[in-house]
Short mmCIF file of C-alpha atoms and ligand atoms in Angstrom, two decimals:
data_model
loop_
_atom_site.label_atom_id
_atom_site.label_comp_id
_atom_site.label_asym_id
_atom_site.label_seq_id
_atom_site.Cartn_x
_atom_site.Cartn_y
_atom_site.Cartn_z
CA UNK E 1 -16.88 14.07 -8.26
CA UNK E 2 -13.51 15.78 -8.11
CA UNK E 3 -10.57 15.93 -10.50
CA UNK E 4 -7.07 17.39 -10.57
CA UNK E 5 -6.35 20.10 -13.07
CA UNK E 6 -2.59 20.00 -13.59
CA UNK E 7 -0.27 22.46 -15.32
CA UNK E 8 3.13 21.29 -16.57
CA UNK E 9 5.88 21.73 -13.98
CA UNK E 10 9.17 23.31 -14.88
CA UNK E 11 11.19 22.52 -11.80
CA UNK E 12 10.23 21.09 -8.43
CA UNK E 13 12.43 22.02 -5.51
CA UNK E 14 12.51 22.02 -1.73
CA UNK E 15 11.50 19.48 0.88
CA UNK E 16 8.52 17.14 0.67
CA UNK E 17 7.70 15.18 3.84
CA UNK E 18 6.31 11.66 3.68
CA UNK E 19 3.22 10.65 5.70
CA UNK E 20 2.53 7.46 7.64
CA UNK E 21 2.19 4.32 5.54
CA UNK E 22 -1.29 3.33 4.37
CA UNK E 23 -0.31 -0.31 4.30
CA UNK E 24 0.94 -0.16 7.88
CA UNK E 25 -1.86 1.74 9.57
CA UNK E 26 -4.57 -0.48 8.10
CA UNK E 27 -2.96 -3.53 9.71
CA UNK E 28 -2.32 -1.67 12.98
CA UNK E 29 -6.02 -0.88 13.12
CA UNK E 30 -7.02 -4.46 12.30
CA UNK E 31 -4.81 -5.64 15.17
CA UNK E 32 -7.01 -3.76 17.65
CA UNK E 33 -9.41 -6.71 17.56
CA UNK E 34 -6.72 -8.86 19.20
CA UNK E 35 -6.65 -6.60 22.26
CA UNK E 36 -8.81 -6.20 25.32
CA UNK E 37 -7.28 -2.85 26.23
CA UNK E 38 -6.99 0.42 24.28
CA UNK E 39 -3.83 1.57 22.51
CA UNK E 40 -2.73 4.62 20.56
CA UNK E 41 -1.68 4.97 16.94
CA UNK E 42 0.57 7.88 16.00
CA UNK E 43 1.56 9.36 12.61
CA UNK E 44 -1.91 8.74 11.17
CA UNK E 45 -2.20 9.71 7.47
CA UNK E 46 -5.45 11.46 6.52
CA UNK E 47 -6.48 9.17 3.67
CA UNK E 48 -9.74 7.59 2.58
CA UNK E 49 -8.65 3.99 3.26
CA UNK E 50 -7.99 4.94 6.89
CA UNK E 51 -11.56 6.23 7.09
CA UNK E 52 -12.91 3.03 5.53
CA UNK E 53 -11.06 0.90 8.05
CA UNK E 54 -12.33 3.14 10.85
CA UNK E 55 -15.92 2.62 9.60
CA UNK E 56 -15.42 -1.12 9.53
CA UNK E 57 -13.92 -1.22 13.03
CA UNK E 58 -16.72 0.94 14.39
CA UNK E 59 -19.26 -1.48 12.92
CA UNK E 60 -17.39 -4.29 14.72
CA UNK E 61 -17.74 -2.36 17.98
CA UNK E 62 -14.31 -0.72 18.30
CA UNK E 63 -14.29 2.81 19.75
CA UNK E 64 -12.10 5.05 17.59
CA UNK E 65 -11.22 8.45 19.08
CA UNK E 66 -9.04 11.15 17.59
CA UNK E 67 -6.79 12.44 20.34
CA UNK E 68 -4.61 14.75 18.28
CA UNK E 69 -3.93 15.88 14.73
CA UNK E 70 -2.22 12.56 13.93
CA UNK E 71 -3.18 10.31 16.84
CA UNK E 72 -6.09 7.98 17.41
CA UNK E 73 -7.01 5.78 20.34
CA UNK E 74 -8.59 2.40 19.56
CA UNK E 75 -10.63 0.77 22.30
CA UNK E 76 -11.76 -2.76 21.43
CA UNK E 77 -15.18 -3.92 22.66
CA UNK E 78 -15.63 -6.76 25.10
CA UNK E 79 -17.56 -8.73 22.47
CA UNK E 80 -16.73 -7.63 18.89
CA UNK E 81 -19.30 -8.17 16.13
CA UNK E 82 -18.28 -11.16 14.02
CA UNK E 83 -19.93 -9.88 10.84
CA UNK E 84 -18.13 -7.22 8.82
CA UNK E 85 -20.36 -4.56 7.24
CA UNK E 86 -20.55 -6.05 3.71
CA UNK E 87 -20.82 -2.73 1.88
CA UNK E 88 -17.71 -1.25 3.50
CA UNK E 89 -15.77 -4.52 3.47
CA UNK E 90 -16.39 -4.92 -0.25
CA UNK E 91 -15.15 -1.45 -1.03
CA UNK E 92 -11.48 -2.01 -0.16
CA UNK E 93 -9.15 -4.97 -0.31
CA UNK E 94 -7.52 -4.44 3.07
CA UNK E 95 -10.76 -5.32 4.84
CA UNK E 96 -9.59 -8.92 4.43
CA UNK E 97 -6.86 -8.49 7.07
CA UNK E 98 -9.59 -8.24 9.70
CA UNK E 99 -10.68 -11.83 9.24
CA UNK E 100 -7.69 -13.31 11.09
CA UNK E 101 -7.98 -11.17 14.25
CA UNK E 102 -11.79 -11.38 14.21
CA UNK E 103 -11.83 -15.16 13.94
CA UNK E 104 -9.11 -15.55 16.58
CA UNK E 105 -10.92 -13.24 18.97
CA UNK E 106 -14.60 -14.17 18.48
CA UNK E 107 -14.46 -17.66 17.02
CA UNK E 108 -16.25 -16.47 13.89
CA UNK E 109 -15.78 -14.12 10.95
CA UNK E 110 -18.46 -13.36 8.36
CA UNK E 111 -17.37 -11.24 5.40
CA UNK E 112 -17.88 -10.70 1.68
CA UNK E 113 -15.26 -11.12 -1.02
CA UNK E 114 -13.10 -7.99 -0.65
CA UNK E 115 -12.95 -5.41 -3.44
CA UNK E 116 -10.34 -2.68 -4.03
CA UNK E 117 -8.07 -1.61 -6.87
CA UNK E 118 -8.67 -3.31 -10.20
CA UNK E 119 -5.12 -4.49 -10.87
CA UNK E 120 -5.75 -8.14 -11.60
CA UNK E 121 -7.14 -11.21 -9.90
CA UNK E 122 -6.87 -10.86 -6.17
CA UNK E 123 -7.82 -14.22 -4.71
CA UNK E 124 -8.07 -14.95 -0.99
CA UNK E 125 -7.27 -18.66 -1.20
CA UNK E 126 -4.05 -18.30 0.84
CA UNK E 127 -5.99 -16.71 3.71
CA UNK E 128 -8.68 -19.40 3.66
CA UNK E 129 -6.22 -22.31 3.36
CA UNK E 130 -4.03 -20.93 6.14
CA UNK E 131 -6.91 -20.36 8.55
CA UNK E 132 -8.32 -23.81 7.67
CA UNK E 133 -4.96 -25.32 8.61
CA UNK E 134 -5.32 -23.58 11.95
CA UNK E 135 -8.63 -25.37 12.45
CA UNK E 136 -11.17 -22.98 10.94
CA UNK E 137 -14.24 -24.30 9.16
CA UNK E 138 -14.72 -22.36 5.92
CA UNK E 139 -18.13 -21.95 4.28
CA UNK E 140 -19.21 -19.77 1.38
CA UNK E 141 -22.75 -18.92 0.34
CA UNK E 142 -23.74 -16.31 -2.24
CA UNK E 143 -20.39 -14.56 -2.00
CA UNK E 144 -20.43 -14.37 1.80
CA UNK E 145 -17.76 -16.34 3.66
CA UNK E 146 -18.19 -17.68 7.17
CA UNK E 147 -15.17 -18.88 9.10
CA UNK E 148 -15.60 -20.53 12.46
CA UNK E 149 -13.31 -22.09 15.05
CA UNK E 150 -13.84 -22.21 18.81
CA UNK E 151 -10.10 -21.79 19.23
CA UNK E 152 -7.48 -21.61 16.48
CA UNK E 153 -4.60 -24.03 16.78
CA UNK E 154 -1.02 -23.23 15.78
CA UNK E 155 0.15 -24.85 12.53
CA UNK E 156 3.02 -25.01 10.06
CA UNK E 157 1.91 -23.02 7.03
CA UNK E 158 3.82 -22.75 3.78
CA UNK E 159 2.60 -19.97 1.47
CA UNK E 160 2.47 -21.21 -2.13
CA UNK E 161 2.77 -17.55 -3.14
CA UNK E 162 4.33 -14.72 -1.21
CA UNK E 163 1.48 -12.51 -0.01
CA UNK E 164 1.76 -9.43 2.19
CA UNK E 165 -1.75 -9.34 3.60
CA UNK E 166 -2.02 -13.14 3.98
CA UNK E 167 1.23 -13.10 6.01
CA UNK E 168 -0.10 -10.29 8.22
CA UNK E 169 -3.52 -11.88 8.67
CA UNK E 170 -2.18 -15.27 9.71
CA UNK E 171 0.51 -13.73 11.91
CA UNK E 172 -2.17 -11.81 13.82
CA UNK E 173 -4.48 -14.83 14.08
CA UNK E 174 -1.60 -16.95 15.40
CA UNK E 175 -0.96 -14.53 18.29
CA UNK E 176 -4.17 -15.69 20.01
CA UNK E 177 -4.09 -19.29 18.75
CA UNK E 178 -3.15 -22.24 20.95
CA UNK E 179 0.45 -23.40 20.35
CA UNK E 180 3.12 -22.53 17.85
CA UNK E 181 2.63 -21.35 14.27
CA UNK E 182 5.40 -21.25 11.69
CA UNK E 183 4.79 -19.23 8.52
CA UNK E 184 7.19 -20.17 5.72
CA UNK E 185 7.73 -18.30 2.46
CA UNK E 186 6.29 -15.29 4.27
CA UNK E 187 6.37 -11.77 2.82
CA UNK E 188 9.16 -9.49 4.10
CA UNK E 189 7.71 -6.01 3.53
CA UNK E 190 8.71 -3.51 6.30
CA UNK E 191 5.08 -3.19 7.40
CA UNK E 192 5.26 -6.78 8.68
CA UNK E 193 8.14 -6.35 11.21
CA UNK E 194 6.57 -3.02 12.19
CA UNK E 195 3.36 -4.83 13.13
CA UNK E 196 5.23 -7.67 14.85
CA UNK E 197 7.38 -5.29 16.91
CA UNK E 198 4.32 -3.49 18.23
CA UNK E 199 2.49 -6.72 19.05
CA UNK E 200 5.62 -8.01 20.83
CA UNK E 201 5.79 -4.81 22.87
CA UNK E 202 2.24 -5.59 24.01
CA UNK E 203 2.95 -9.21 24.94
CA UNK E 204 2.99 -11.25 21.72
CA UNK E 205 5.82 -13.68 20.96
CA UNK E 206 6.67 -13.31 17.30
CA UNK E 207 10.13 -13.91 15.90
CA UNK E 208 11.51 -13.72 12.39
CA UNK E 209 9.15 -11.02 11.04
CA UNK E 210 10.96 -9.34 8.14
CA UNK E 211 12.42 -12.70 7.07
CA UNK E 212 10.67 -15.43 5.12
CA UNK E 213 10.11 -17.62 8.20
CA UNK E 214 8.00 -16.20 11.01
CA UNK E 215 7.40 -18.10 14.23
CA UNK E 216 4.54 -17.13 16.52
CA UNK E 217 4.05 -18.63 19.95
CA UNK E 218 0.34 -18.28 20.58
CA UNK E 219 -1.82 -17.78 23.62
CA UNK E 220 -0.74 -14.19 24.27
CA UNK E 221 -2.85 -11.76 26.28
CA UNK E 222 -2.12 -8.43 24.67
CA UNK E 223 -2.00 -5.29 26.77
CA UNK E 224 -1.87 -1.99 24.88
CA UNK E 225 -2.06 0.29 27.92
CA UNK E 226 0.36 3.20 27.48
CA UNK E 227 1.57 1.69 24.19
CA UNK E 228 1.85 3.73 21.01
CA UNK E 229 2.09 2.24 17.53
CA UNK E 230 4.02 4.82 15.54
CA UNK E 231 3.24 4.21 11.89
CA UNK E 232 6.31 3.86 9.69
CA UNK E 233 6.79 6.25 6.74
CA UNK E 234 5.03 5.32 3.51
CA UNK E 235 7.75 3.87 1.31
CA UNK E 236 5.56 3.90 -1.80
CA UNK E 237 4.82 7.59 -1.37
CA UNK E 238 8.51 8.32 -0.71
CA UNK E 239 9.60 6.39 -3.78
CA UNK E 240 7.01 8.04 -6.01
CA UNK E 241 8.25 11.46 -4.90
CA UNK E 242 11.82 10.35 -5.68
CA UNK E 243 10.75 9.34 -9.20
CA UNK E 244 9.03 12.68 -9.68
CA UNK E 245 12.17 14.46 -8.53
CA UNK E 246 14.21 12.48 -11.04
CA UNK E 247 11.87 13.73 -13.75
CA UNK E 248 11.36 17.31 -12.68
CA UNK E 249 13.91 18.28 -10.02
CA UNK E 250 15.91 20.73 -9.44
CA UNK E 251 16.95 19.21 -6.27
CA UNK E 252 14.20 17.74 -4.13
CA UNK E 253 14.54 16.29 -0.66
CA UNK E 254 12.10 13.55 0.32
CA UNK E 255 11.97 13.85 4.10
CA UNK E 256 10.66 11.60 6.93
CA UNK E 257 11.36 8.41 5.03
CA UNK E 258 13.46 5.28 5.55
CA UNK E 259 15.98 5.14 2.66
CA UNK E 260 16.66 1.46 3.34
CA UNK E 261 13.02 0.66 2.46
CA UNK E 262 13.61 2.15 -1.00
CA UNK E 263 16.75 0.20 -1.91
CA UNK E 264 15.21 -1.65 -4.90
CA UNK E 265 13.88 1.54 -6.42
CA UNK E 266 16.98 3.63 -5.72
CA UNK E 267 19.13 1.04 -7.50
CA UNK E 268 16.89 1.35 -10.59
CA UNK E 269 16.99 5.15 -10.40
CA UNK E 270 20.80 5.10 -10.19
CA UNK E 271 20.88 2.85 -13.23
CA UNK E 272 18.77 5.47 -15.03
CA UNK E 273 21.48 8.01 -14.25
CA UNK E 274 19.78 9.78 -11.36
CA UNK E 275 21.99 11.33 -8.70
CA UNK E 276 20.89 10.30 -5.19
CA UNK E 277 22.10 11.22 -1.73
CA UNK E 278 20.72 9.51 1.37
CA UNK E 279 20.66 10.60 5.01
CA UNK E 280 19.25 8.85 8.05
CA UNK E 281 15.66 9.73 7.23
CA UNK E 282 15.81 11.53 3.90
CA UNK E 283 16.67 11.03 0.28
CA UNK E 284 17.80 13.89 -1.93
CA UNK E 285 17.39 13.57 -5.66
CA UNK E 286 18.92 15.66 -8.39
CA UNK E 287 17.44 15.20 -11.86
CA UNK E 288 20.07 14.31 -14.46
CA UNK E 289 20.37 16.04 -17.85
CA UNK E 290 19.60 12.71 -19.52
CA UNK E 291 17.83 9.57 -18.31
CA UNK E 292 19.09 6.16 -19.44
CA UNK E 293 16.83 3.18 -20.24
CA UNK E 294 16.44 0.46 -17.61
CA UNK E 295 14.97 -3.05 -17.68
CA UNK E 296 12.90 -3.65 -14.56
CA UNK E 297 11.10 -6.66 -13.20
CA UNK E 298 8.74 -6.30 -10.27
CA UNK E 299 9.49 -8.53 -7.30
CA UNK E 300 8.47 -9.00 -3.71
CA UNK E 301 10.22 -6.69 -1.24
CA UNK E 302 13.18 -6.03 -0.98
CA UNK E 303 13.19 -6.12 -4.79
CA UNK E 304 11.73 -3.54 -7.14
CA UNK E 305 8.13 -3.69 -5.84
CA UNK E 306 5.04 -3.63 -8.04
CA UNK E 307 3.77 -0.38 -6.51
CA UNK E 308 6.63 1.51 -8.22
CA UNK E 309 5.96 0.02 -11.60
CA UNK E 310 3.54 2.67 -12.90
CA UNK E 311 5.38 5.83 -11.75
CA UNK E 312 8.66 4.33 -12.98
CA UNK E 313 7.02 3.68 -16.35
CA UNK E 314 6.47 7.43 -16.68
CA UNK E 315 10.16 7.98 -16.02
CA UNK E 316 11.10 5.43 -18.68
CA UNK E 317 9.03 7.31 -21.29
CA UNK E 318 11.60 10.10 -20.86
CA UNK E 319 14.72 7.89 -20.98
CA UNK E 320 16.79 7.84 -24.13
CA UNK E 321 16.46 4.36 -25.65
CA UNK E 322 14.45 1.21 -25.13
CA UNK E 323 13.45 -0.10 -21.69
CA UNK E 324 11.48 -3.17 -20.71
CA UNK E 325 9.07 -3.65 -17.82
CA UNK E 326 8.06 -7.07 -16.55
CA UNK E 327 5.18 -6.96 -14.07
CA UNK E 328 5.33 -10.34 -12.35
CA UNK E 329 2.90 -9.82 -9.46
CA UNK E 330 -0.39 -8.71 -11.06
CA UNK E 331 -1.79 -9.35 -14.52
CA UNK E 332 -3.95 -6.20 -14.71
CA UNK E 333 -1.39 -3.64 -13.71
CA UNK E 334 -0.28 -2.43 -17.14
CA UNK E 335 -3.69 -1.35 -18.46
CA UNK E 336 -3.02 2.31 -17.64
CA UNK E 337 -0.24 2.39 -20.27
CA UNK E 338 -2.95 2.85 -22.95
CA UNK E 339 -3.65 6.29 -21.48
CA UNK E 340 0.06 7.11 -21.28
CA UNK E 341 0.22 6.30 -25.00
CA UNK E 342 -2.71 8.69 -25.59
CA UNK E 343 -0.51 11.30 -23.89
CA UNK E 344 2.27 10.58 -26.39
CA UNK E 345 4.23 7.72 -24.84
CA UNK E 346 5.39 4.80 -26.96
CA UNK E 347 4.71 1.77 -24.83
CA UNK E 348 4.19 -1.56 -26.56
CA UNK E 349 2.21 -4.05 -24.51
CA UNK E 350 3.62 -7.48 -25.40
CA UNK E 351 1.25 -9.38 -23.09
CA UNK E 352 -0.56 -8.56 -19.82
CA UNK E 353 2.75 -8.75 -17.93
CA UNK E 354 5.32 -7.26 -20.32
CA UNK E 355 5.87 -3.87 -21.89
CA UNK E 356 8.53 -2.23 -24.06
CA UNK E 357 9.01 1.50 -23.64
CA UNK E 358 10.66 3.52 -26.37
CA UNK E 359 11.87 6.92 -25.27
CA UNK E 360 12.12 9.76 -25.06
CA UNK E 361 8.76 10.95 -26.36
CA UNK E 362 7.18 14.23 -25.38
CA UNK E 363 3.96 13.79 -23.40
CA UNK E 364 0.94 16.01 -24.04
CA UNK E 365 -1.74 17.10 -21.59
CA UNK E 366 -4.94 15.02 -21.83
CA UNK E 367 -8.01 14.13 -19.79
CA UNK E 368 -7.32 10.78 -18.13
CA UNK E 369 -9.14 8.68 -15.54
CA UNK E 370 -7.27 7.27 -12.59
CA UNK E 371 -7.86 3.48 -12.75
CA UNK E 372 -6.29 2.70 -9.37
CA UNK E 373 -4.27 4.29 -6.61
CA UNK E 374 -0.73 3.86 -7.93
CA UNK E 375 -1.51 4.39 -11.63
CA UNK E 376 -3.44 7.50 -10.56
CA UNK E 377 -0.27 8.93 -9.07
CA UNK E 378 1.62 7.96 -12.22
CA UNK E 379 -0.85 10.08 -14.22
CA UNK E 380 -0.10 13.06 -11.96
CA UNK E 381 3.60 12.56 -12.69
CA UNK E 382 2.91 12.28 -16.43
CA UNK E 383 0.78 15.44 -16.33
CA UNK E 384 3.58 17.36 -14.58
CA UNK E 385 6.01 16.28 -17.30
CA UNK E 386 3.59 16.90 -20.20
CA UNK E 387 3.25 19.89 -22.46
CA UNK E 388 -0.09 21.62 -21.83
CA UNK E 389 -2.57 21.12 -19.00
CA UNK E 390 -4.10 17.76 -18.05
CA UNK E 391 -7.11 16.70 -16.06
CA UNK E 392 -6.92 13.56 -13.94
CA UNK E 393 -10.38 12.27 -13.09
CA UNK E 394 -11.60 9.63 -10.61
CA UNK E 395 -9.17 10.98 -8.05
CA UNK E 396 -10.94 9.21 -5.20
CA UNK E 397 -8.57 6.35 -6.04
CA UNK E 398 -5.65 8.70 -5.34
CA UNK E 399 -7.23 10.07 -2.14
CA UNK E 400 -7.46 6.48 -0.89
CA UNK E 401 -3.74 6.42 -0.23
CA UNK E 402 -2.19 9.87 -0.63
CA UNK E 403 -3.06 12.66 1.79
CA UNK E 404 -3.94 15.96 0.02
CA UNK E 405 -1.37 15.17 -2.63
CA UNK E 406 -2.09 18.33 -4.65
CA UNK E 407 -1.29 20.66 -1.72
CA UNK E 408 1.94 18.86 -0.94
CA UNK E 409 3.15 18.89 -4.54
CA UNK E 410 2.21 22.57 -4.84
CA UNK E 411 4.46 23.24 -1.83
CA UNK E 412 7.46 22.17 -3.94
CA UNK E 413 6.48 24.11 -7.05
CA UNK E 414 3.71 22.18 -8.83
CA UNK E 415 0.49 23.80 -10.03
CA UNK E 416 -2.35 21.39 -9.31
CA UNK E 417 -5.94 22.37 -8.51
CA UNK E 418 -8.65 20.15 -7.09
CA UNK E 419 -11.76 20.93 -9.11
CA UNK E 420 -15.31 19.66 -9.19
CA UNK E 421 -16.25 17.75 -12.32
CA UNK E 422 -19.43 16.22 -13.65
CA UNK E 423 -20.20 12.52 -13.66
C1 EPZ F 501 -0.23 -5.77 -0.70
O1 EPZ F 501 -1.38 -6.31 -1.35
C2 EPZ F 501 -0.41 -4.29 -0.76
N1 EPZ F 501 -1.65 -3.93 -0.08
C3 EPZ F 501 -0.43 -3.84 -2.22
O2 EPZ F 501 -0.56 -2.46 -2.28
C4 EPZ F 501 0.87 -4.27 -2.89
O3 EPZ F 501 0.81 -3.95 -4.26
C5 EPZ F 501 1.08 -5.76 -2.72
O4 EPZ F 501 0.97 -6.14 -1.33
C6 EPZ F 501 2.47 -6.16 -3.21
O5 EPZ F 501 2.62 -7.52 -3.17
C7 EPZ F 501 -1.73 -3.88 1.23
O6 EPZ F 501 -0.79 -4.10 1.98
C8 EPZ F 501 -3.03 -3.45 1.79
P1 EPZ F 501 -0.39 -9.86 -2.19
P2 EPZ F 501 -1.82 -7.79 -1.15
O7 EPZ F 501 -1.34 -10.75 -1.43
O8 EPZ F 501 -1.35 -8.30 0.15
C9 EPZ F 501 -1.50 -13.44 -5.08
C10 EPZ F 501 -1.69 -0.50 -2.75
O9 EPZ F 501 -2.00 0.16 -3.74
N2 EPZ F 501 -2.41 -13.95 -4.04
O10 EPZ F 501 0.99 -9.68 -1.68
O11 EPZ F 501 -3.27 -7.88 -1.46
C11 EPZ F 501 -2.00 -12.14 -5.72
O12 EPZ F 501 -2.95 -12.38 -6.72
C12 EPZ F 501 -1.80 -1.98 -2.79
O13 EPZ F 501 -1.29 -0.01 -1.70
C13 EPZ F 501 -2.98 -15.19 -4.22
O14 EPZ F 501 -2.78 -15.85 -5.23
O15 EPZ F 501 -1.04 -8.47 -2.31
C14 EPZ F 501 -0.73 -11.54 -6.24
O16 EPZ F 501 -0.40 -12.10 -7.48
C15 EPZ F 501 -2.18 -2.49 -4.16
N3 EPZ F 501 -3.81 -15.66 -3.25
C16 EPZ F 501 0.32 -12.00 -5.22
O17 EPZ F 501 -0.27 -13.08 -4.49
C17 EPZ F 501 -4.09 -14.94 -2.11
O18 EPZ F 501 -4.85 -15.45 -1.26
C18 EPZ F 501 0.75 -10.96 -4.25
O19 EPZ F 501 -0.39 -10.32 -3.69
C19 EPZ F 501 -3.47 -13.69 -1.94
C20 EPZ F 501 -2.64 -13.22 -2.93
#
């Protein structure tokens, strides 16, 4: 097992580049099952979830070849395996996005209930209902689901809840289905139009991606020859760096990002008194002398998204006055605040969704365990702000979505070591 040993940071300065988005590449890879020809993916982040998805695709018969430092070629098999490797599929939530393409392509998808970050209930009812509306027969036995449909048929699907991965899964399935599919109350996260644009380039007919109504005309024959899916910058990583800069800059430039994708967060940072300058593909943050309290409520994109909730909480512990945080998306995503309190924060959990933060309180270095990907990064931020060294354990959660985070933060002045630890 590995841990991060983190010394307090005085001032972080310079340029920190953002890598390709985890939540875009995983869907780009899943889409390979819709193809009969190879295509390239560029701007590949070196993260554990990428590797997991690669393992899963390989077990389905896809040939995955690295053709450069940040490029891979995916060659789909003539007859993909319909059964996902249960051990790998269970280990990360995004495995569920494969079920749409797999079912559409092979007529069958066999998979276990997907696992992943423990941030609350993560049902798959929207996926199953949507695919059933497209004609799939859904069976479940001992935790293994089997979906079957000779050919999916386009349908009008209204999502009772806005879901990113359900939108992506059904959009991909609909590309090969017979007839027209209309997805209403769809998610609008930037990873969705990025996926749709690439599929359209290869022959799909998707319109409206990035809005809440997506129309897909099915029956496409996708051709990826000479096509490259360039993965968009990771907006969650970019935003987390911006929050860190607001806490410990100097002046820090977050490079290779899309400022527009961060609008919800940047508005909250401005409200906290942070000075922000934006260029075409960068954001420059100057930490203020004093941070002001802010009341935030997580929302679907383009609002203040749930993935910023935990790093922003760390910022609020340093703001002068009382802030409130309302986590509306997940009911298990405030648990980590107990450890922030052990570090010296004063966060009152009112219920599983609501917290009051009283600041500023000095934070003190402690040994903490990363409970999930985003809270793990929040602990790194807290450790950089704290007095005295901290150890963040269970960092495999962090490695799932952030490429060599310690090296990149050290490049801008942090002192973080990856160390082996028992247990
Ligand atoms: C995506 O998860 C992201 N993951 C998450 O990032 C992100 O936090 C989340 O969207 C934001 O909404 C990927 O893209 C791989 P949802 P997703 O389905 O799609 C409920 C990270 O760390 N719901 O949009 O799994 C669900 O319980 C991850 O990168 C149902 O009720 O989330 C939640 O309350 C964590 N039934 C809400 O919808 C379903 O069938 C939104 O979840 C599906 C979801």
